[in-house]
Short mmCIF file of C-alpha atoms in Angstrom, two decimals:
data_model
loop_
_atom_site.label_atom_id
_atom_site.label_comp_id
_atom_site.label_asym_id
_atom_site.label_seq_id
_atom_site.Cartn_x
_atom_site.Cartn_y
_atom_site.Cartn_z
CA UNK A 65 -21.48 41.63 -144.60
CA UNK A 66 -20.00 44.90 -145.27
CA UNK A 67 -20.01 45.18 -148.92
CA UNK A 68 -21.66 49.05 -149.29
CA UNK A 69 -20.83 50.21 -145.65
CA UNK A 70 -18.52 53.50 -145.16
CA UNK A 71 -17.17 55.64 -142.47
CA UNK A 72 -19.02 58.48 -142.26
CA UNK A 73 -16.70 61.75 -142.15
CA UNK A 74 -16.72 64.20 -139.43
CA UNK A 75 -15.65 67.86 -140.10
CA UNK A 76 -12.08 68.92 -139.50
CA UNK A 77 -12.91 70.83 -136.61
CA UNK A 78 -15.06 68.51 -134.98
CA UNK A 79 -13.52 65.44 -133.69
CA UNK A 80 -14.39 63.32 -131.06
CA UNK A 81 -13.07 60.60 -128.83
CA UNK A 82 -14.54 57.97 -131.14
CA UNK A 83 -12.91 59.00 -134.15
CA UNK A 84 -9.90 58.80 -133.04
CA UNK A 85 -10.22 54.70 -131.80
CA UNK A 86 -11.61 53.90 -135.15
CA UNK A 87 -8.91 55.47 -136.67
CA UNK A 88 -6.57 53.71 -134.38
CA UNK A 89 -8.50 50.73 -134.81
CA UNK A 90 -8.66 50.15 -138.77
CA UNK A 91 -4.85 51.90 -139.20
CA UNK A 92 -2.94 49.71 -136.65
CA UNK A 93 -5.28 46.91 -135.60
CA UNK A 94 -6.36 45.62 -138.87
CA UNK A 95 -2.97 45.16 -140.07
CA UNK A 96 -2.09 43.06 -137.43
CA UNK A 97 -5.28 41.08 -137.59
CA UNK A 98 -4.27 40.12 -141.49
CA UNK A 99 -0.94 39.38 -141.01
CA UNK A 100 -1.57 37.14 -138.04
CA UNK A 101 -4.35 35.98 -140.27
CA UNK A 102 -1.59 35.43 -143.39
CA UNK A 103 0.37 33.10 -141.92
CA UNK A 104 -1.98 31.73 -139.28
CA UNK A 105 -3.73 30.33 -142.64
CA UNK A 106 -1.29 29.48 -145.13
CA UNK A 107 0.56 27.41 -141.40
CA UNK A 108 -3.15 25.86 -141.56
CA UNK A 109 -2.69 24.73 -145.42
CA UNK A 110 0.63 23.16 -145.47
CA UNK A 111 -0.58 21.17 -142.23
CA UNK A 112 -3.86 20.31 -143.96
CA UNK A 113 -1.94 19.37 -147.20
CA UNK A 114 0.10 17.14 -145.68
CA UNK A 115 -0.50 13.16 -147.31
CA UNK A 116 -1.56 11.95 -143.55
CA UNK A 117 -4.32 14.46 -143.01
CA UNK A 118 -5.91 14.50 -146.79
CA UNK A 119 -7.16 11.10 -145.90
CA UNK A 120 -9.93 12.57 -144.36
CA UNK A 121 -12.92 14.91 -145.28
CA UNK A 122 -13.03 16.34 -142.73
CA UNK A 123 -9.41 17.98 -143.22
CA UNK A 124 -10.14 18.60 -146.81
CA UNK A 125 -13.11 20.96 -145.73
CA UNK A 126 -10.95 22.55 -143.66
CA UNK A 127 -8.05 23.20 -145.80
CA UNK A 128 -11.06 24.95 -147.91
CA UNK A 129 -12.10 26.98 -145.33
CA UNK A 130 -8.52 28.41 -144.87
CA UNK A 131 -8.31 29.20 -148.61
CA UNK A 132 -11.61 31.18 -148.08
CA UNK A 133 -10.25 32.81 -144.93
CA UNK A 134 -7.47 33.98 -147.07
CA UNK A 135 -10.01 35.64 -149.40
CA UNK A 136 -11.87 37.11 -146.48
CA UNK A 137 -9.19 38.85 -144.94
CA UNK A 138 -7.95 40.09 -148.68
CA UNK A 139 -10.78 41.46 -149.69
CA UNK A 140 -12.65 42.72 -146.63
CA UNK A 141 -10.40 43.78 -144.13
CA UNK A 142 -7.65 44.88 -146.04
CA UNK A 143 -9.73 47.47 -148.36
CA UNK A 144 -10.76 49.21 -144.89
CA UNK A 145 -7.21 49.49 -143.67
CA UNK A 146 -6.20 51.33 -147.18
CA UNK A 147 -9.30 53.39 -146.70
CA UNK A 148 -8.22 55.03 -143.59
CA UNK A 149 -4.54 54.64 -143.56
CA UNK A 150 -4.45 56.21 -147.42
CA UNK A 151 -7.12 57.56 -148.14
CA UNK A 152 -7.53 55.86 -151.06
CA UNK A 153 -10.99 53.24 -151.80
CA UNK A 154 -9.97 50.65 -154.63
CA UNK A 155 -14.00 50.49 -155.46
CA UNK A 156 -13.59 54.01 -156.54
CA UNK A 157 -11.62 53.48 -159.56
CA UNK A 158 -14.38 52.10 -161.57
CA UNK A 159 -18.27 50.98 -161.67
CA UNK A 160 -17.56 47.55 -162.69
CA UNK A 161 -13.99 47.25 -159.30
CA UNK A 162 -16.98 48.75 -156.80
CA UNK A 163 -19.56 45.71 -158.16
CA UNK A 164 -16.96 42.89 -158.33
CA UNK A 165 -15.33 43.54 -155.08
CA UNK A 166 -18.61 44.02 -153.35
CA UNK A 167 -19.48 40.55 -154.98
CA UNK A 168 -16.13 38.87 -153.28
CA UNK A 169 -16.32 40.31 -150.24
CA UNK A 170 -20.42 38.98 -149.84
CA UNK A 171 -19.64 35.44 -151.48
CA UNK A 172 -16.15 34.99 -149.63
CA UNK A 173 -18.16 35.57 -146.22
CA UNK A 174 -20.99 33.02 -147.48
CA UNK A 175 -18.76 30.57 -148.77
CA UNK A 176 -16.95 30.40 -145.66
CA UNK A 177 -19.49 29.70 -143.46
CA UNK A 178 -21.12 27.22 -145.22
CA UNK A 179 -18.07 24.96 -145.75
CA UNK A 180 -17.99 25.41 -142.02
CA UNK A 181 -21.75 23.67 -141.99
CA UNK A 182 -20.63 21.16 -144.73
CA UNK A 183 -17.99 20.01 -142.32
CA UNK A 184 -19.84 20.28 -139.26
CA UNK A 185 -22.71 17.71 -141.18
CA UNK A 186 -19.51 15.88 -142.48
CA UNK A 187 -18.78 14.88 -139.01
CA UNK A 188 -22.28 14.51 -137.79
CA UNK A 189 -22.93 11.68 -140.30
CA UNK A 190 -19.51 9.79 -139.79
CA UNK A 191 -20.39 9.56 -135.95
CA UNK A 192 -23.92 8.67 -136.33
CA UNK A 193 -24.19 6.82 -139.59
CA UNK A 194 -20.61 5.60 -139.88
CA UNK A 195 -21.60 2.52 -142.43
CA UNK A 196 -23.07 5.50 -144.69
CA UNK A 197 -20.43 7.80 -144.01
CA UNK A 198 -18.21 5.48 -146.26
CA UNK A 199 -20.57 6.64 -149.23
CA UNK A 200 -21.95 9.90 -147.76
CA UNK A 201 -18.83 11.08 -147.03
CA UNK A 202 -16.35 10.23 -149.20
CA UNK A 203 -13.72 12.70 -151.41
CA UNK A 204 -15.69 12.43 -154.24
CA UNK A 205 -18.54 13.43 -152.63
CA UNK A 206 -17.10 16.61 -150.78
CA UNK A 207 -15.67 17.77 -153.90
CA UNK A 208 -19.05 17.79 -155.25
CA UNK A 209 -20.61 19.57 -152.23
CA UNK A 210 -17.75 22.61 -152.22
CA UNK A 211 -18.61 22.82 -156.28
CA UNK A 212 -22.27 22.85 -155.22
CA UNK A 213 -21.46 25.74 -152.26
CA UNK A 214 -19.04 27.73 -154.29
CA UNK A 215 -22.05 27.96 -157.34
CA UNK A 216 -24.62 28.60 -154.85
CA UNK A 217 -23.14 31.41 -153.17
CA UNK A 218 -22.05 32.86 -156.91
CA UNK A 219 -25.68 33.05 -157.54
CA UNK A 220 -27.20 34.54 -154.35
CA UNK A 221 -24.84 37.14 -154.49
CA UNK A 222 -24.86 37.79 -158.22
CA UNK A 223 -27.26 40.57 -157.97
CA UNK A 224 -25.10 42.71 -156.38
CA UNK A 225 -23.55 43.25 -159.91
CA UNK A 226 -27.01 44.94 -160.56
CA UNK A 227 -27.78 46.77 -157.13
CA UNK A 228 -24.80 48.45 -156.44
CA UNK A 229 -22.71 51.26 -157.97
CA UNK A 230 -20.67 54.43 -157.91
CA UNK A 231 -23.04 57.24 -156.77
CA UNK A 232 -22.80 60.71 -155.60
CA UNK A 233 -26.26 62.16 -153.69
CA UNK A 234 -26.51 66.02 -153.08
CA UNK A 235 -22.80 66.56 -154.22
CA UNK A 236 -20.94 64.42 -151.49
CA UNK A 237 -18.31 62.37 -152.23
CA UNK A 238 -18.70 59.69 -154.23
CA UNK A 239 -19.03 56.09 -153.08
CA UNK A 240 -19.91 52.94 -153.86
CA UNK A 241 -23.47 51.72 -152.88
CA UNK A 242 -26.32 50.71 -153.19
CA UNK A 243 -27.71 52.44 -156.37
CA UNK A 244 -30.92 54.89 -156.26
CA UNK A 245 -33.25 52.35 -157.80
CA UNK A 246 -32.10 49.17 -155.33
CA UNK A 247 -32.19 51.09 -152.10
CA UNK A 248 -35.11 49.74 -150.55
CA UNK A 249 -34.11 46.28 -151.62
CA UNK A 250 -30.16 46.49 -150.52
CA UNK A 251 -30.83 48.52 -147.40
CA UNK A 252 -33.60 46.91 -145.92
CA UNK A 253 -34.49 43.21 -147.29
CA UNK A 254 -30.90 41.97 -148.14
CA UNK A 255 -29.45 42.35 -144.71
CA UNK A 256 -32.27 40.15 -143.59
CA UNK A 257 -31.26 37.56 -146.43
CA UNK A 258 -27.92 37.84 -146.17
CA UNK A 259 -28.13 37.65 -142.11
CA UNK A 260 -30.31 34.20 -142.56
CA UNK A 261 -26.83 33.17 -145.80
CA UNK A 262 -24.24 34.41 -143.40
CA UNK A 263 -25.16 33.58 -140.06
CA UNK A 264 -28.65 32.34 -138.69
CA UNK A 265 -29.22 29.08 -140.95
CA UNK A 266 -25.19 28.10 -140.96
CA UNK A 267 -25.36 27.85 -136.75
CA UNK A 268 -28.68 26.57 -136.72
CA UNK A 269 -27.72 23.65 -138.64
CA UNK A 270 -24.39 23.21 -136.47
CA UNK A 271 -25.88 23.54 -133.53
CA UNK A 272 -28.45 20.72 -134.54
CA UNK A 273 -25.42 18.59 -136.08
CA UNK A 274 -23.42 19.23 -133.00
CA UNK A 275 -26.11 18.46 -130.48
CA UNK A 276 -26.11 15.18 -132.05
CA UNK A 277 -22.77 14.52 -132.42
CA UNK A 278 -22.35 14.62 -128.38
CA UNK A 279 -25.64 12.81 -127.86
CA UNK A 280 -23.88 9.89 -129.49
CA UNK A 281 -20.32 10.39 -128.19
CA UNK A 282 -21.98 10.70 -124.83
CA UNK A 283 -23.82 7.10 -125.41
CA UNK A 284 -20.91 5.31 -126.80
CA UNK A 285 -18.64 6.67 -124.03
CA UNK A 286 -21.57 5.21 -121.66
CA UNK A 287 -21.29 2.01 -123.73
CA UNK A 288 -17.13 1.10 -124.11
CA UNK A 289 -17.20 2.01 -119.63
CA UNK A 290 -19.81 -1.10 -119.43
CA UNK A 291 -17.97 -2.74 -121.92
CA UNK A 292 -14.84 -2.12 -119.81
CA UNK A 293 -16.36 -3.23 -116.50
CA UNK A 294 -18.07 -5.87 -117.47
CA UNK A 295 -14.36 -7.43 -119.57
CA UNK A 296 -12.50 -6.83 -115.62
CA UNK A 297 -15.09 -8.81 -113.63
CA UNK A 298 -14.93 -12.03 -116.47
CA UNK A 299 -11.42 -11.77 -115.82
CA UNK A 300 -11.53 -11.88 -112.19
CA UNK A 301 -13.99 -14.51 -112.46
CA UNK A 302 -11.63 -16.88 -114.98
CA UNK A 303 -8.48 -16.05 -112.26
CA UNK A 304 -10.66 -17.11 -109.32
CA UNK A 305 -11.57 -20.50 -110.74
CA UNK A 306 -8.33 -20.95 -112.22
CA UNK A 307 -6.63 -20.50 -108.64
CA UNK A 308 -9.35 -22.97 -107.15
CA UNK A 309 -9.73 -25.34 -109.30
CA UNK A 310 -5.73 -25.74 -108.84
CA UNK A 311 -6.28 -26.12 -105.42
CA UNK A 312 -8.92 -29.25 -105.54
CA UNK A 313 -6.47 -30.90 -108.31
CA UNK A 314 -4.01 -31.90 -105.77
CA UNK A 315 -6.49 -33.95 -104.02
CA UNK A 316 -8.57 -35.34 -106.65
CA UNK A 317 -8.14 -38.66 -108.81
CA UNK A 318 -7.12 -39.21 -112.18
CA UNK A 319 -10.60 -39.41 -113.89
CA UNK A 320 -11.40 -36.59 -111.94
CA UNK A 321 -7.96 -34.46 -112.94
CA UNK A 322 -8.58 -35.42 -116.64
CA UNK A 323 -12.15 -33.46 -116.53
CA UNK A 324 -10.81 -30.46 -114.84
CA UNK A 325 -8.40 -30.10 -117.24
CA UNK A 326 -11.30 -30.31 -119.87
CA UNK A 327 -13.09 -27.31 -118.13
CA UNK A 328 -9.79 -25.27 -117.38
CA UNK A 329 -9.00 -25.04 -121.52
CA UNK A 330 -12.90 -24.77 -121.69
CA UNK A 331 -12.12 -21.45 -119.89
CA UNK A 332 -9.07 -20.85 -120.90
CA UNK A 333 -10.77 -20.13 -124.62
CA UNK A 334 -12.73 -17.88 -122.87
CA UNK A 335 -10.04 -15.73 -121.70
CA UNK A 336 -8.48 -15.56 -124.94
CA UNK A 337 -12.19 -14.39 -125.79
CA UNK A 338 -11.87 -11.44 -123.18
CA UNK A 339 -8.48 -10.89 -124.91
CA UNK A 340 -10.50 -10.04 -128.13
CA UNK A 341 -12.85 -8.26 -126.29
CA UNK A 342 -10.24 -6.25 -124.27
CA UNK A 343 -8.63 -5.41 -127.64
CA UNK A 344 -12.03 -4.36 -129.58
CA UNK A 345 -12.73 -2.66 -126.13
CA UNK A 346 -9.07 -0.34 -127.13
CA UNK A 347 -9.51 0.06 -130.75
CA UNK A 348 -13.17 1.60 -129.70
CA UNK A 349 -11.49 3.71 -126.76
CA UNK A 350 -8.98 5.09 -130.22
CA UNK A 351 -11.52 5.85 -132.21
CA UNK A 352 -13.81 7.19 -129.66
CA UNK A 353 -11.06 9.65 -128.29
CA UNK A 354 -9.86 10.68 -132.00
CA UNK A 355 -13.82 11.52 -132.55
CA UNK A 356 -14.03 13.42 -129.61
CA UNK A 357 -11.30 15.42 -130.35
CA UNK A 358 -12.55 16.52 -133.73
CA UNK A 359 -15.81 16.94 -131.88
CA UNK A 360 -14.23 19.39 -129.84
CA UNK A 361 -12.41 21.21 -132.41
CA UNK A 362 -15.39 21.69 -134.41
CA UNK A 363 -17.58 22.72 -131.43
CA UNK A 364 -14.90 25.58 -130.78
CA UNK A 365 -14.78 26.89 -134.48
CA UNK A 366 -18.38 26.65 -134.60
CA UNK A 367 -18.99 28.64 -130.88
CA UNK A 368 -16.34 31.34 -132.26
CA UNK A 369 -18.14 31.76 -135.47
CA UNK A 370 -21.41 32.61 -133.81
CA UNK A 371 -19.30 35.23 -131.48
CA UNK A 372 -17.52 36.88 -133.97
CA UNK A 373 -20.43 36.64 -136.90
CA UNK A 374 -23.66 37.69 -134.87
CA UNK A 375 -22.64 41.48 -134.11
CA UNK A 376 -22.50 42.83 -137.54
CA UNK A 377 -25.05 40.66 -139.07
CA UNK A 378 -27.23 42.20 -136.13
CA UNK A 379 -25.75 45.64 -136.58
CA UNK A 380 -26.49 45.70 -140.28
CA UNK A 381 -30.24 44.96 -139.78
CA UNK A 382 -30.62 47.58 -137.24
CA UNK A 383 -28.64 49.94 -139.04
CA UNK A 384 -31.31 51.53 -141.25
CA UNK A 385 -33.68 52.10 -138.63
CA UNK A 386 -31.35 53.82 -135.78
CA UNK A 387 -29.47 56.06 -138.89
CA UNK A 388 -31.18 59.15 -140.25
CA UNK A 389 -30.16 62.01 -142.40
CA UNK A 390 -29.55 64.30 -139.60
CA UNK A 391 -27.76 62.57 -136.82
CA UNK A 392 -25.66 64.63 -134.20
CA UNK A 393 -22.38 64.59 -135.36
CA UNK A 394 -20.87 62.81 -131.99
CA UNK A 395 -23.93 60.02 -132.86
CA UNK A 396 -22.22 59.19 -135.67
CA UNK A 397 -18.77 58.82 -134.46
CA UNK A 398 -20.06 56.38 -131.71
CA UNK A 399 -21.92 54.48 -134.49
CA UNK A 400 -18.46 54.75 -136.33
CA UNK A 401 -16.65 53.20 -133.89
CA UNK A 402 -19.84 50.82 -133.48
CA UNK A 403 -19.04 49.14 -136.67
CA UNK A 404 -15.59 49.09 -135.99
CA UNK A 405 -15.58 46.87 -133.21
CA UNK A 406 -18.13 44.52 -134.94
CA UNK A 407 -16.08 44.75 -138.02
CA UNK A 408 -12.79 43.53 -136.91
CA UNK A 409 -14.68 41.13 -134.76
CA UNK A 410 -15.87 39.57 -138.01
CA UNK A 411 -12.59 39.25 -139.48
CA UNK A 412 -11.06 37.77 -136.01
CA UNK A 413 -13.21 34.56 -136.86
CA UNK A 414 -11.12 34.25 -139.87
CA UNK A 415 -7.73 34.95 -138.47
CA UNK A 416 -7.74 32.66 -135.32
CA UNK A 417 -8.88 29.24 -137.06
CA UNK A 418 -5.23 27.96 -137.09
CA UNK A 419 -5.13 28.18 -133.30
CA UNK A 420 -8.40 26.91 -132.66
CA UNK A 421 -6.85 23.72 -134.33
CA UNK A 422 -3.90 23.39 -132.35
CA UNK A 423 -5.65 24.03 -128.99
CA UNK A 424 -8.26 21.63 -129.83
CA UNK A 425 -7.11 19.49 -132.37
CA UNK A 426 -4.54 16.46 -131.05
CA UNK A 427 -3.62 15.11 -134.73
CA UNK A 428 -4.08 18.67 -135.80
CA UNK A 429 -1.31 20.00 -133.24
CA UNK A 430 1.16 16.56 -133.90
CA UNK A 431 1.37 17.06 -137.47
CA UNK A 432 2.48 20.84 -137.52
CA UNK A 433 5.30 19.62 -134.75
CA UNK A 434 5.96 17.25 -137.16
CA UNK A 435 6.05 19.47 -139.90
CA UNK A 436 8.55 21.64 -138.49
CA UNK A 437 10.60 18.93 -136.96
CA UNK A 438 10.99 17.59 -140.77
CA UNK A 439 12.18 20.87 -141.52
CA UNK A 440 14.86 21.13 -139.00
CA UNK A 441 16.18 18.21 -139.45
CA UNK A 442 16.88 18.85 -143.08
CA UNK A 443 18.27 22.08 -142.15
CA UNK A 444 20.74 20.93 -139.84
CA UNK A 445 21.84 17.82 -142.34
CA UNK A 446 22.13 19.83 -145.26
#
């Protein structure tokens, strides 16, 4: 989202409020936002590498997604922070450095948010077509589906290999944009494209998929209390008779005892039955829980995405049509600062993943205890 995008410069003697907190901003803030970012990731990979999570599809997509976070953080964020703590713009050094990392920083963003849809759909169709899930959803089939992503987004974002390079206009400083002959295209019909890539599609879908997903975690919650009300009364029931038929056995006759006892193991196979049931009625309270909790994991990532994502794909449409040649000076430090605040706000969606997971995420929070447990025990016997 921020591939040709630069601070504009304010004289030396004119400096406003504004300029300063972006300067602030990108020197000490985004530092701070990729470290936490660093290891908040790479604490996400070792957790989703573990044997015990891999098992699942849903944890491969997500150890993806932290491998792409990585990527978005080092080549987005951390180009800014050189920018304005050094003065120094690694696109600068060459035509072909300002197309490629334009490319990664556009494709990293993409790629990102669309293995968040291809887990958010992974999840939709285990809970609401689990039989299929077994086929739709296997590891073979995600592999295939992050191959399919990872091309796709290589070839929407290709033509910024064509569109943008190293220019200088009416002997400014060079930069690296979007070149004289793509300008209409780059400035004023990619950011809708690359809004509907980055942003409007991905949630759309998710919010369908989600809306789903608790439509039938709300039913089958619905379903295992009935299930659970209607297993106490039988029970009651069997006890009742039990207790009474007891009763009228001490004052019946022989013939009469040997048929009772024929009806109490008649009944007494039906409370093993409720047994069964009781037990099914656990191992679907398990698997419903585990599913909610997933449920509720993704539906934070997802809700943060849209938070963090909407501003600057928002900003970036708008920001041909409010910017003109011949903007007050102070105008542009406030739309400075502007894209500031959306910017880091981006990269915050990629930084905070790894505690979305343990806040949400039950099985998610267990295994990094138990990660680190492991580890301290070895310490301490070695």
């Amino acid at each position: 989202m921020n591939a040709n995008r630069s601070i504009s410069n304010q004289t030396d003697d004119l400096v406003f409020l504004e300029d300063e907190i972006t300067r602030i901003i990108f020197v000490y803030v985004s530092p701070c936002v990729i470290f936490i970012g660093t290891v908040a990731n790479i604490l996400s990979i070792l957790v989703l590498s573990k044997k015990t999570m891999r098992r699942s599809t849903t944890m491969f997509y997500l150890l993806i997604l932290s491998s792409a976070d990585l990527l978005v953080l080092y080549t987005g964020l951390l180009r800014y922070w050189i920018v304005m703590a050094f003065d120094v713009d690694i696109r600068l050094y060459s035509d072909f450095i300002c197309k490629l990392h334009a490319f990664l920083v556009y494709f990293s963003l993409d790629f990102a948010s669309w293995i968040l849809v291809a887990v958010t759909m992974d999840r939709c169709i285990s809970v609401m077509r689990p039989l299929k899930a077994r086929v739709c959803c296997s590891h073979n089939v995600s592999k295939v589906i992050v191959v399919v992503l990872f091309v796709t987004m290589v070839f929407i974002n290709s033509h910024l290999f064509f569109t943008v390079e190293i220019i200088s206009r009416n002997g400014s400083k060079p930069i690296c944009q979007e070149a004289n002959a793509t300008f209409v295209f780059v400035s004023k019909i990619w950011p809708w494209i690359d809004f509907a890539v980055f942003c409007f599609v991905p949630f759309g879908i998710m919010i369908i998929a989600n809306l789903l997903i608790i439509r039938r975690v709300s039913a089958s919650v619905k379903t295992l209390k009935n299930m659970t009300v209607d297993n106490d009364i039988s029970r009651s029931f069997d006890s009742l008779y039990t207790r009474r038929t007891s009763l009228r056995s001490n004052h019946i006759s022989g013939e009469q005892s040997e048929q009772i006892s024929t009806i109490t193991e008649t009944f007494g196979n039906h409370g093993f039955s409720n047994n069964a049931v009781n037990k099914t009625a656990i191992n679907n309270s398990t698997r419903l829980q585990t599913s909610t909790n997933v449920t509720v994991m993704l539906l934070t990532v997802n809700f943060v995405f849209f938070l963090c994502t909407t501003p600057i794909a928002v900003y970036f449409i708008g920001q041909h049509y409010w910017e003109t040649r011949d903007l007050h000076p102070h105008r542009i430090a406030v739309q400075n600062l502007a894209y500031c605040i959306v910017n880091i706000l981006q990269y915050l969606n990629n930084s905070v993943h790894f505690f979305l997971y343990c806040f949400t995420g039950k099985r998610f929070r267990n295994e990094f205890y138990k990660l680190f447990s492991k580890k301290r025990r070895s310490v301490i016997f070695q």
